[in-house]
XYZ file of N, CA and C in Angstrom:
780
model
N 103.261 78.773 91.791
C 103.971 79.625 92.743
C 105.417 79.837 92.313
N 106.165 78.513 92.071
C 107.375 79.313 91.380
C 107.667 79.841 90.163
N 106.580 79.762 88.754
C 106.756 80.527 87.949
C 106.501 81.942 88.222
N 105.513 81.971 89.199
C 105.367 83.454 89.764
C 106.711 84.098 90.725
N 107.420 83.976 91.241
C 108.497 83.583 91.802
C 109.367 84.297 91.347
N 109.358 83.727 90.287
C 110.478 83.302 89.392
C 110.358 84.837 88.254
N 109.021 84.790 87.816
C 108.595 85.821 86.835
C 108.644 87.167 88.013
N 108.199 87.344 89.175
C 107.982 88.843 89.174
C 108.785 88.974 91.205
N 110.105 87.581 91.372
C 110.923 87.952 92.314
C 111.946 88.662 91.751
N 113.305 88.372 92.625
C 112.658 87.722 94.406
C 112.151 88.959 95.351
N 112.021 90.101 95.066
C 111.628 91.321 95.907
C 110.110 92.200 95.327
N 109.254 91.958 96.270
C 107.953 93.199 95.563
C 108.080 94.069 96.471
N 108.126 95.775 96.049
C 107.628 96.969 96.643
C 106.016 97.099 96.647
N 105.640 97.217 97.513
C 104.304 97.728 97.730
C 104.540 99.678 98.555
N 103.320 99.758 97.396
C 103.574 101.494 98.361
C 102.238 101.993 98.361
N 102.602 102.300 100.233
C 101.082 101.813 100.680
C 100.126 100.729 101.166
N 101.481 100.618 101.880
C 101.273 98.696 102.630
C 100.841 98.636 104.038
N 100.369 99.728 104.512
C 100.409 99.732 105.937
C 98.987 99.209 106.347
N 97.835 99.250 105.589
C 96.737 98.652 105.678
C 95.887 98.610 104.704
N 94.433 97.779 104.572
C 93.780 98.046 103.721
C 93.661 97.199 102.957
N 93.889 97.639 101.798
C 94.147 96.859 100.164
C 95.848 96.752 100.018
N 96.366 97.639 100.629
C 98.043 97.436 100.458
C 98.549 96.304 101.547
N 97.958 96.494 102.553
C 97.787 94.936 103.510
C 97.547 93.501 102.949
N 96.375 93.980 102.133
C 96.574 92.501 101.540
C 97.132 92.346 100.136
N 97.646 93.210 99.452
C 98.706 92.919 98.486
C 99.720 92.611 99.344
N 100.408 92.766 100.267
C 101.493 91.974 101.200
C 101.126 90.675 101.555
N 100.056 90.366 101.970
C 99.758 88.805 102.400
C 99.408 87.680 100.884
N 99.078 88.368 99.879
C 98.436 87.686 98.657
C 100.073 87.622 98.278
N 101.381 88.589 98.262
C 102.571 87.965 97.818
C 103.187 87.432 98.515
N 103.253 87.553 100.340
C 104.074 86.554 100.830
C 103.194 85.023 100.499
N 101.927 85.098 100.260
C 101.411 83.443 100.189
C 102.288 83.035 98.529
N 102.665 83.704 97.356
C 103.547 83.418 96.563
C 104.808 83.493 96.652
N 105.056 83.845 98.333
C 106.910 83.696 98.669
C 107.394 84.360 98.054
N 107.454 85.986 97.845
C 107.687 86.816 97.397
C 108.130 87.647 98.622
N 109.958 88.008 98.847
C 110.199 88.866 100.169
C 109.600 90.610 99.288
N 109.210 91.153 100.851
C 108.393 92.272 100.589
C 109.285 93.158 101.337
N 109.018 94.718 100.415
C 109.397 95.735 100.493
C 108.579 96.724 100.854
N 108.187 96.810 102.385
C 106.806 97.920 102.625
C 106.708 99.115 103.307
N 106.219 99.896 102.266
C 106.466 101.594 102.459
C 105.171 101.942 102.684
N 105.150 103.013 103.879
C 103.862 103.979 103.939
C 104.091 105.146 105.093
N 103.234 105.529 105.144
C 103.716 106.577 106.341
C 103.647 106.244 108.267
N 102.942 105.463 108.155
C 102.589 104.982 109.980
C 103.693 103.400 109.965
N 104.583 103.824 110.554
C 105.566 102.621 110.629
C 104.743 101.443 112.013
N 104.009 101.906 112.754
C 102.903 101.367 114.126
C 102.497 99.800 112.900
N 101.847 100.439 111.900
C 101.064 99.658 111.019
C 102.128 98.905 110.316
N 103.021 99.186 109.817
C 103.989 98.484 108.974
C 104.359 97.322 109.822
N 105.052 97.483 111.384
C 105.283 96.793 112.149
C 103.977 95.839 112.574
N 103.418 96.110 112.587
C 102.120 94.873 112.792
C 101.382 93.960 111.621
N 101.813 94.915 110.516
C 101.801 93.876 109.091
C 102.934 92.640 109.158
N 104.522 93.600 109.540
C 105.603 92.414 109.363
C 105.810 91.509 110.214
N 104.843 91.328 111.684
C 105.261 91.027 112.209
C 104.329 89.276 111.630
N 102.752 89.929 111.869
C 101.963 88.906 110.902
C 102.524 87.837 109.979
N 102.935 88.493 109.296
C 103.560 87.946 108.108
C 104.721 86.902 107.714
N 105.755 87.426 109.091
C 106.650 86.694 109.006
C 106.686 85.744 109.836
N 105.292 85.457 110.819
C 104.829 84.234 111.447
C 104.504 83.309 111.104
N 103.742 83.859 109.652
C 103.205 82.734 108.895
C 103.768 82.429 107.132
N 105.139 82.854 107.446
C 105.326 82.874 105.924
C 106.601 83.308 105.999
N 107.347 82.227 104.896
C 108.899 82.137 105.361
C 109.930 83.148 104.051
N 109.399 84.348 104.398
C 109.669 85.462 103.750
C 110.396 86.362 104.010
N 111.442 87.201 103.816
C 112.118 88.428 103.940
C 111.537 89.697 104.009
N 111.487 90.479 105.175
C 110.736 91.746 104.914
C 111.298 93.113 105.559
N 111.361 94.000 104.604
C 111.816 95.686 105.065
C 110.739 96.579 105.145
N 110.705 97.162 106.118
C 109.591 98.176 106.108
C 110.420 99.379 106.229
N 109.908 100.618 105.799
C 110.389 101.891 105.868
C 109.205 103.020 106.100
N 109.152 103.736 106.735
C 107.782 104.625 107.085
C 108.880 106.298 106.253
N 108.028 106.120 105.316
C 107.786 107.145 104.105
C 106.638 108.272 103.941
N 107.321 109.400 103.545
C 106.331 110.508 103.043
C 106.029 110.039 101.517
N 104.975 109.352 101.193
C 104.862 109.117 99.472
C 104.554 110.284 99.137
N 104.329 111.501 99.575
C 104.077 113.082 98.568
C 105.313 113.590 98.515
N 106.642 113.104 99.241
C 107.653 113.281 99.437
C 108.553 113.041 98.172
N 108.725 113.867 96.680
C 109.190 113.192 96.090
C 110.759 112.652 96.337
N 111.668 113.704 96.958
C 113.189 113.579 96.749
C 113.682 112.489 97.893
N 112.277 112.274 99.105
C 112.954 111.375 100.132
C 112.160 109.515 99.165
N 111.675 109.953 98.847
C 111.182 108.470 97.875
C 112.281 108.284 97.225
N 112.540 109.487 96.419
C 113.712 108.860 95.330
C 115.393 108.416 96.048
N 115.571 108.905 97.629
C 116.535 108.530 98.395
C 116.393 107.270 98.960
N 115.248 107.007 99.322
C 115.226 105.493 100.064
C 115.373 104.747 98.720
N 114.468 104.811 97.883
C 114.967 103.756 96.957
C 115.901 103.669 95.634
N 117.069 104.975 96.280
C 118.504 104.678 95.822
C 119.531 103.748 96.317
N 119.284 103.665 98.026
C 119.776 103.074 99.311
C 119.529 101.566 99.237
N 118.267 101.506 98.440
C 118.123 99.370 98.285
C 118.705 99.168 97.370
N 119.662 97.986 97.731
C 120.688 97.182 97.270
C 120.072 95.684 96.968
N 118.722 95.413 96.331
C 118.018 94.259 96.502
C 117.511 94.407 94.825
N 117.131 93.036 94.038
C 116.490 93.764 92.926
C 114.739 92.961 93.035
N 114.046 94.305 92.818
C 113.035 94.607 93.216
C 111.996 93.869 91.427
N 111.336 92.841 91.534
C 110.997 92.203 90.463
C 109.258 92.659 90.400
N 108.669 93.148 91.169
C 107.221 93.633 91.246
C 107.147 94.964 92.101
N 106.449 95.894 91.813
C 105.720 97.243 92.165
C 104.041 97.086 91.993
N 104.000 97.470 93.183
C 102.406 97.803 93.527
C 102.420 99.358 94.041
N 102.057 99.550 93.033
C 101.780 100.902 94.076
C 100.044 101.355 94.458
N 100.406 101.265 95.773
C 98.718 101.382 96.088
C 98.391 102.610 96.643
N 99.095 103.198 97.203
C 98.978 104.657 97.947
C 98.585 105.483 96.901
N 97.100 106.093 97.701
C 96.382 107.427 97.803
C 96.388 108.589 98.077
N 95.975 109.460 97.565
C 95.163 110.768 98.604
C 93.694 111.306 97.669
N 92.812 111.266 98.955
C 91.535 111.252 98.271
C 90.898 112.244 98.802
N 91.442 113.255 98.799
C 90.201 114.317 99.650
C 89.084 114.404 98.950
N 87.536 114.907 99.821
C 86.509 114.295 99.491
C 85.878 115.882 99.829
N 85.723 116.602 98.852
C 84.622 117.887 98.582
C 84.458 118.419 97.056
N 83.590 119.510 96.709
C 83.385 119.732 95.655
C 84.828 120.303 95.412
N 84.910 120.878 94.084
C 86.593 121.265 93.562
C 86.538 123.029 95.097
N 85.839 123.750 94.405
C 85.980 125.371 95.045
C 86.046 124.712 96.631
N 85.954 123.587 97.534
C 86.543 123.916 98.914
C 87.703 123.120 99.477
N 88.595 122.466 98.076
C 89.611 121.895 98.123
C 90.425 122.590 98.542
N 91.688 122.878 99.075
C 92.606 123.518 99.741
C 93.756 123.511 98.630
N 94.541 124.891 97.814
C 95.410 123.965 97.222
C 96.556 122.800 98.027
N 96.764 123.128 99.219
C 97.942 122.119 99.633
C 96.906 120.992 99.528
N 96.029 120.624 99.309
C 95.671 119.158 99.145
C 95.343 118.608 97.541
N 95.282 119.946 96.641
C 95.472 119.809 95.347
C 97.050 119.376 95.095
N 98.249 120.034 95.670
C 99.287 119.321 95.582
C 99.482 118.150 95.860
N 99.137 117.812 97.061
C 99.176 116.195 97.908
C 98.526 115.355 96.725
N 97.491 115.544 95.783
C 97.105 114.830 94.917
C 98.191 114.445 93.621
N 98.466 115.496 93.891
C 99.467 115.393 92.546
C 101.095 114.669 92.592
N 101.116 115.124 94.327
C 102.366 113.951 94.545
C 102.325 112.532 94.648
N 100.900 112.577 95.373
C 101.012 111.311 95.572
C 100.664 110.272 94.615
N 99.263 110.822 94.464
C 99.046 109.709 92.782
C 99.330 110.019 91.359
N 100.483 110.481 91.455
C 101.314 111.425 90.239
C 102.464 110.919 89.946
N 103.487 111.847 90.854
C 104.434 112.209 90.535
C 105.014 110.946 91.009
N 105.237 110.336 92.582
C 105.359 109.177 92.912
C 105.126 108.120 92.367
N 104.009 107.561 91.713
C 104.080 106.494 91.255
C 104.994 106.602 89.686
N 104.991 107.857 89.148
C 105.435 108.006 87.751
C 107.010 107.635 88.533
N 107.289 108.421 89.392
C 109.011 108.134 89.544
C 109.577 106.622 89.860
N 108.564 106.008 90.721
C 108.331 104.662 90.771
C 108.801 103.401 89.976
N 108.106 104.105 89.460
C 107.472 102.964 87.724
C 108.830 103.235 86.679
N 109.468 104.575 86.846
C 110.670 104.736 86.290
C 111.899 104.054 87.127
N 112.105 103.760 88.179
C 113.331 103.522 88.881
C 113.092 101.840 88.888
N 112.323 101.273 89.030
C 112.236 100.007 89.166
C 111.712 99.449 87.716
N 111.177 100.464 86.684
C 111.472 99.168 84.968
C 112.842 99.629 84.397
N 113.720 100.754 85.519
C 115.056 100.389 84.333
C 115.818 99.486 84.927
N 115.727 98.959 86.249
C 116.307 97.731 86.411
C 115.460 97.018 86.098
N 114.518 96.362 86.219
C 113.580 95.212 85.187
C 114.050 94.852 83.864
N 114.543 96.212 83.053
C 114.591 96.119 82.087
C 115.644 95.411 81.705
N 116.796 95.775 82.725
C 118.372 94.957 82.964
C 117.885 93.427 82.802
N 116.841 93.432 83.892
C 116.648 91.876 84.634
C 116.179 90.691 83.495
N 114.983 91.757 82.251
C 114.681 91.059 81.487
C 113.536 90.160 81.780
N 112.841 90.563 82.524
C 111.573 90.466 83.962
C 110.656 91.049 84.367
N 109.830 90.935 85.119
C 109.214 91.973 85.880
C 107.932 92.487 85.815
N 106.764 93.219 86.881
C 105.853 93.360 86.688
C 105.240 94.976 87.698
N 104.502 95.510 86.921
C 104.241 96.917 87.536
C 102.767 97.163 87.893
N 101.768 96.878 88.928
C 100.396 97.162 89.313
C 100.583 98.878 89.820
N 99.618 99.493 89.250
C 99.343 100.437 89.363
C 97.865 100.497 89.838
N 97.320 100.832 91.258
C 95.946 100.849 91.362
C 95.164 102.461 90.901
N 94.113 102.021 90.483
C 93.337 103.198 89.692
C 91.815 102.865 90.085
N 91.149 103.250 89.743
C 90.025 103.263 90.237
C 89.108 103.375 88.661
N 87.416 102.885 89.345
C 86.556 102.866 88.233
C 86.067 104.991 88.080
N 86.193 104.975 89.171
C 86.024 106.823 88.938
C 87.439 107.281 88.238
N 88.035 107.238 87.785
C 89.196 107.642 87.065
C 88.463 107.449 85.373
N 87.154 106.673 85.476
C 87.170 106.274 83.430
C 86.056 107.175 83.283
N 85.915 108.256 83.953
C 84.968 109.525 83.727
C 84.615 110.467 85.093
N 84.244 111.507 84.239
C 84.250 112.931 85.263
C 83.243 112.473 86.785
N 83.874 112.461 88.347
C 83.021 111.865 89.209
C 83.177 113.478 90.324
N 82.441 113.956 90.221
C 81.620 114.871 90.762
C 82.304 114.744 92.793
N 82.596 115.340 93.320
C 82.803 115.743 94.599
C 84.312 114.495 94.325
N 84.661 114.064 93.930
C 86.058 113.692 94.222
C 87.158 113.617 93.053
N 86.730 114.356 92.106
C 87.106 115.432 90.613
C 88.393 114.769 90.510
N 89.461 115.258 91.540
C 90.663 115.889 91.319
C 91.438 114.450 91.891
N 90.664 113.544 92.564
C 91.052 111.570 92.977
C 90.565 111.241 91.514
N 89.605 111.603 90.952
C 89.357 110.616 89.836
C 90.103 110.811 88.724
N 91.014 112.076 88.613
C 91.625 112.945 87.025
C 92.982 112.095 87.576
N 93.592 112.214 88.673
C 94.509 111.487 89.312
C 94.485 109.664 88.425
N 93.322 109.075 89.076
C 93.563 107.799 88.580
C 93.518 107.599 87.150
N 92.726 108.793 86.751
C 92.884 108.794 85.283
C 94.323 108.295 84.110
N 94.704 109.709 85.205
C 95.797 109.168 84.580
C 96.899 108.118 84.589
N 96.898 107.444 85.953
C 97.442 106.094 85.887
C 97.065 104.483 85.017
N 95.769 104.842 84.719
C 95.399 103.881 83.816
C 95.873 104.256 82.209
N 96.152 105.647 81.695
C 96.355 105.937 80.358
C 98.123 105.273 80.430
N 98.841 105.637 81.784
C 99.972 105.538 81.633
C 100.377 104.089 82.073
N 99.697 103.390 82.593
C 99.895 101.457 82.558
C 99.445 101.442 80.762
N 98.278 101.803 80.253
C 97.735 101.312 79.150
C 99.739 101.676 78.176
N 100.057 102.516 77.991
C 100.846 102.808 77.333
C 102.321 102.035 77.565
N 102.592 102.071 78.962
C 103.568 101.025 79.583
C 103.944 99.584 79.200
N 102.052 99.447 79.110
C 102.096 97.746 79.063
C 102.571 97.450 77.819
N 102.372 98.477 76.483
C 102.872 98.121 75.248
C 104.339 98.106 74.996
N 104.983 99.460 75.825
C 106.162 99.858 75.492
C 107.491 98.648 76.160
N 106.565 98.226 77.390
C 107.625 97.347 78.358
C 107.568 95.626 78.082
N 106.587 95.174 77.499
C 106.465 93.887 77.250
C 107.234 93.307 76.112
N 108.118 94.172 75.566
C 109.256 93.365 74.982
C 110.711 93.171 75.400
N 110.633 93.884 76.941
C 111.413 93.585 77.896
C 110.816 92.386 78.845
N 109.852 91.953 78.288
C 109.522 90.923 79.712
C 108.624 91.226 80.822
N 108.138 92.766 80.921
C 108.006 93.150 81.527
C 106.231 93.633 82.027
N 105.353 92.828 82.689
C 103.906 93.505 82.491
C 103.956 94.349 83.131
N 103.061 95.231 82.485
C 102.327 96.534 83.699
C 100.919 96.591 83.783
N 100.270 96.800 84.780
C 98.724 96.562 84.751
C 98.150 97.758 85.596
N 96.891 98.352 84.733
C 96.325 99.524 85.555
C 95.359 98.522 86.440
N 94.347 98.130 88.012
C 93.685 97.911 88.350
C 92.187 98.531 88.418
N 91.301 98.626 87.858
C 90.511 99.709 88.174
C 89.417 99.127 88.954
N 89.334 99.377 89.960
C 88.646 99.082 91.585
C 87.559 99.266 91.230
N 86.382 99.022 92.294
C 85.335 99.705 92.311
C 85.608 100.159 93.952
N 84.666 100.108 94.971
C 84.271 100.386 96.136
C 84.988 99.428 96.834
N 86.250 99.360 97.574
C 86.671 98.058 98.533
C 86.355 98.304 100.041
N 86.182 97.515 101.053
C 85.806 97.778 101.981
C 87.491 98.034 102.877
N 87.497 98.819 102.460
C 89.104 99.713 103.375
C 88.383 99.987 104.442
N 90.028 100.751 105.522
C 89.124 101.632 106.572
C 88.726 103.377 106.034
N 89.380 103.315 105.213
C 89.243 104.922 104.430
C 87.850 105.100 103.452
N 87.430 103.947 103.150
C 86.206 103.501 102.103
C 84.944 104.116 103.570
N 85.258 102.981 104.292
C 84.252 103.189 105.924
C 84.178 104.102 106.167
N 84.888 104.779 106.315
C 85.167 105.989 107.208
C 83.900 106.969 106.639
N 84.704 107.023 104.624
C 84.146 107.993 104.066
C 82.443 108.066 103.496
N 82.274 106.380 103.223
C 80.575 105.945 103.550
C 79.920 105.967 104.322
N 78.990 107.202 104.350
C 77.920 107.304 105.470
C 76.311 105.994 105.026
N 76.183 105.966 104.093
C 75.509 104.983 103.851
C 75.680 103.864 103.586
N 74.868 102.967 103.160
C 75.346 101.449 102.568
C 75.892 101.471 101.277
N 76.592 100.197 101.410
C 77.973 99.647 100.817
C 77.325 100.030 99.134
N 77.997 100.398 98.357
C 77.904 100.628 96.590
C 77.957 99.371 96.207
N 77.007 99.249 95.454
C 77.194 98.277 94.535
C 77.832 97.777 93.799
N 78.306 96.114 94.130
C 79.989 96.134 93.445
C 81.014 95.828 94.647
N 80.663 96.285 95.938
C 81.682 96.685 97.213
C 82.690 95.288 96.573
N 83.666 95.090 97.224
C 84.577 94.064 97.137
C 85.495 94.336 98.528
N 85.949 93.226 99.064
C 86.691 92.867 100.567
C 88.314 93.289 99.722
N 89.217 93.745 100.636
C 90.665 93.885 100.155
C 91.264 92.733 99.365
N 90.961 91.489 100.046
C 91.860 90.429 99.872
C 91.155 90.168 98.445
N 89.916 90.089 98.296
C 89.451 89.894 96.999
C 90.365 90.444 95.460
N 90.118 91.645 96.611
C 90.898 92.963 95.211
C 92.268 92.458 94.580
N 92.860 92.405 96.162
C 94.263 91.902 95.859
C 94.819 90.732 94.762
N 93.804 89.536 95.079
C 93.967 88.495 94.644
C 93.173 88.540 92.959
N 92.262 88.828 92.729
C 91.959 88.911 91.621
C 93.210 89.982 90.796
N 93.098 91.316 91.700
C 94.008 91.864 90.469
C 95.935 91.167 89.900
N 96.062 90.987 91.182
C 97.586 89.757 90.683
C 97.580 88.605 89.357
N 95.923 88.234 89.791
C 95.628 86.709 89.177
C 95.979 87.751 87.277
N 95.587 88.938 87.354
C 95.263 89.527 86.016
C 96.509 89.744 85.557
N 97.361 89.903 86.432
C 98.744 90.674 86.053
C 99.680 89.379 84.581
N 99.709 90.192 83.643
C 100.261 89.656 82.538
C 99.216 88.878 81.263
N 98.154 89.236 81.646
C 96.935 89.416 80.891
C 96.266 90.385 80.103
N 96.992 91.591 80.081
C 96.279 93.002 79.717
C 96.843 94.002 80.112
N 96.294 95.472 79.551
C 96.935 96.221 80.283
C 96.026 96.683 81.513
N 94.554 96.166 81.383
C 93.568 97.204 82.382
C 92.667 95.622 82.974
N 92.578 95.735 84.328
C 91.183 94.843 84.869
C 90.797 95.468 85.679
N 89.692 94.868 85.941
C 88.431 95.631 86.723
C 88.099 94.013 87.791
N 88.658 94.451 88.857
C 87.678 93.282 89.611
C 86.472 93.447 90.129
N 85.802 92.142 90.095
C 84.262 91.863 90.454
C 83.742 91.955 89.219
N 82.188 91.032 88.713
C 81.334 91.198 87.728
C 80.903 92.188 87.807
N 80.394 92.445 89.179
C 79.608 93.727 89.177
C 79.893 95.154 88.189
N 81.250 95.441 88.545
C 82.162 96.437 88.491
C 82.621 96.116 87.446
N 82.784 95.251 86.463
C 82.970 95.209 84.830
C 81.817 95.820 84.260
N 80.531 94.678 84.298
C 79.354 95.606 83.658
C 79.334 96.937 83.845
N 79.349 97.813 85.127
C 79.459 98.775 85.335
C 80.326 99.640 84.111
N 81.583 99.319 84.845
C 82.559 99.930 83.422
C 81.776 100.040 82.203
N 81.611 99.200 81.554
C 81.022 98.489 80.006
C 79.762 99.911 79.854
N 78.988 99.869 80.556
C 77.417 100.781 80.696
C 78.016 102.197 80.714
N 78.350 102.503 81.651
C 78.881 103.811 81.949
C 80.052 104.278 80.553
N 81.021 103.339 80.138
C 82.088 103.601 79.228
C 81.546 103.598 77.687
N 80.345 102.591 77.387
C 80.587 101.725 76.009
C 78.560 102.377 75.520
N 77.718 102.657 76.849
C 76.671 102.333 76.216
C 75.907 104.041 76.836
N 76.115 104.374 78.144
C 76.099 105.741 78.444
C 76.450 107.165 77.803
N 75.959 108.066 77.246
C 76.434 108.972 77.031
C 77.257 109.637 77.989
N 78.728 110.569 78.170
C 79.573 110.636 79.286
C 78.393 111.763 80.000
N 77.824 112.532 79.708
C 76.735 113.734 80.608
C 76.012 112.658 81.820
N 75.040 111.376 81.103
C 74.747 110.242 82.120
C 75.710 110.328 82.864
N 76.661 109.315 82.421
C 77.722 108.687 83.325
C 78.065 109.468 84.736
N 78.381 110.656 84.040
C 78.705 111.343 85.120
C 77.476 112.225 86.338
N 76.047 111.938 85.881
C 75.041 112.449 86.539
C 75.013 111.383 87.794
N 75.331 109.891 86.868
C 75.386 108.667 87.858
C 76.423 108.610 88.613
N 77.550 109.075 88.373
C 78.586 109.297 89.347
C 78.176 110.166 90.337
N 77.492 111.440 90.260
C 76.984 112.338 91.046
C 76.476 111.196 92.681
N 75.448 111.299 91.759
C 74.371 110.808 92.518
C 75.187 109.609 93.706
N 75.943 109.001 93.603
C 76.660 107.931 94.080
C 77.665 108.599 95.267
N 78.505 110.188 94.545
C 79.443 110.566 95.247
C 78.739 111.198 96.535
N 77.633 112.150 96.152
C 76.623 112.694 97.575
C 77.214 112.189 98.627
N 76.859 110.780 99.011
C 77.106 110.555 100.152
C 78.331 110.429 100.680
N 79.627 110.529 100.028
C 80.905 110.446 100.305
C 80.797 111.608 101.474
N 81.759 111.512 102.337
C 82.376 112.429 102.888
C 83.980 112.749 103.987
């Protein structure tokens, strides 16, 4: 606990903390005594995370209720912290769920701010102080639909795509500052947004938040890419290493159907 501490304090941003999987990346770092920095848009939720939290855990915590598609008010709030920020999670989404032709473009933008442009500005404002610090660590969540073409949620999966090419590249460029960066690539977690959008039973692979959370931390400074759960490695491996991509992506089909 205090080399962790020590390696990726005294402050983590999470973005996209208000529930979920960003919920329990807040509880998996206050249990490493890590004061938290938590951004999302429903401050209702933020306030019932901090309040949790700081009952059971003798931690420092700011919440701020944020537009993350918002690029210029992101880049204002976190001109305004005067704290140095030793870990980034960025967990915040937008996943609209139809074929490409009944996407809306304003929700083709929302994709692009949010799992884009935001985390890229992110990942820039907090490794050039890291880089000062000589420290530091950057989770980027991505998904297993980001490592090939996934049929009805196209434009979420080209999104995570590209956060895993840009941890993969990070992790080389920043680790002679001290510094890890790690893409996560998920499978199915049982969120309320996962629920919502599963009309059928759980995918194979499902994984609980806290799981996610905790395995992907445990990875952080190990690599540039993990995949939690066995399940959801083999997966990767079949679909990436032994599938032709036409399969892969017939099997993605077939899986996305029931999204909605």
């Amino acid at each position: 606990m205090i080399d962790f501490k020590t390696k990726y304090g005294p402050w983590a941003i999470i973005a996209g903390a208000s529930e979920g999987l960003g919920a329990a990346f807040a509880e998996a770092l206050a249990k490493r005594h890590l004061n938290l920095v938590l951004i999302a848009r429903r401050s209702d939720k933020l306030e019932q995370l901090s309040h949790k939290l700081r009952d059971n855990y003798p931690i420092e915590i700011i919440n701020h209720s944020i537009d993350l598609a918002d690029f210029e008010q992101t880049k204002l709030f976190f001109s305004e912290l005067s704290i140095d920020i030793g870990l980034l999670v960025y967990n915040a989404a937008y996943a609209p769920i139809g074929y490409f032709e009944n996407i809306p473009e304003h929700d083709l933008d929302q994709i692009v701010n949010v799992n884009i442009k935001t985390p890229l500005l992110l990942t820039k404002l907090v490794s050039a102080k890291m880089i000062e610090m000589g420290k530091g660590g950057i989770v980027l969540m991505s998904s297993l639909a980001g490592s090939h073409g996934s049929p009805k949620i196209a434009t979420y999966a080209a999104s995570k795509a590209f956060n895993i090419i840009l941890a993969e590249g990070l992790w080389n460029e920043l680790k002679r500052h001290g510094i890890d960066v790690l893409a996560s690539c998920a499978g199915a977690i049982t969120t309320p947004g996962y629920t919502k959008a599963q009309n059928a039973k759980e995918a194979p692979g499902t994984l609980d938040a806290a799981t996610v959370a905790e395995k992907t931390i445990n990875a952080l400074g190990k690599g540039p890419t993990t995949v939690p759960g066995t399940v959801n490695k083999v997966a990767r491996f079949f679909m990436g290493r032994l599938f032709s991509r036409k399969f892969a992506i017939s099997i993605m089909d077939k899986n996305t159907q029931k999204l909605s």
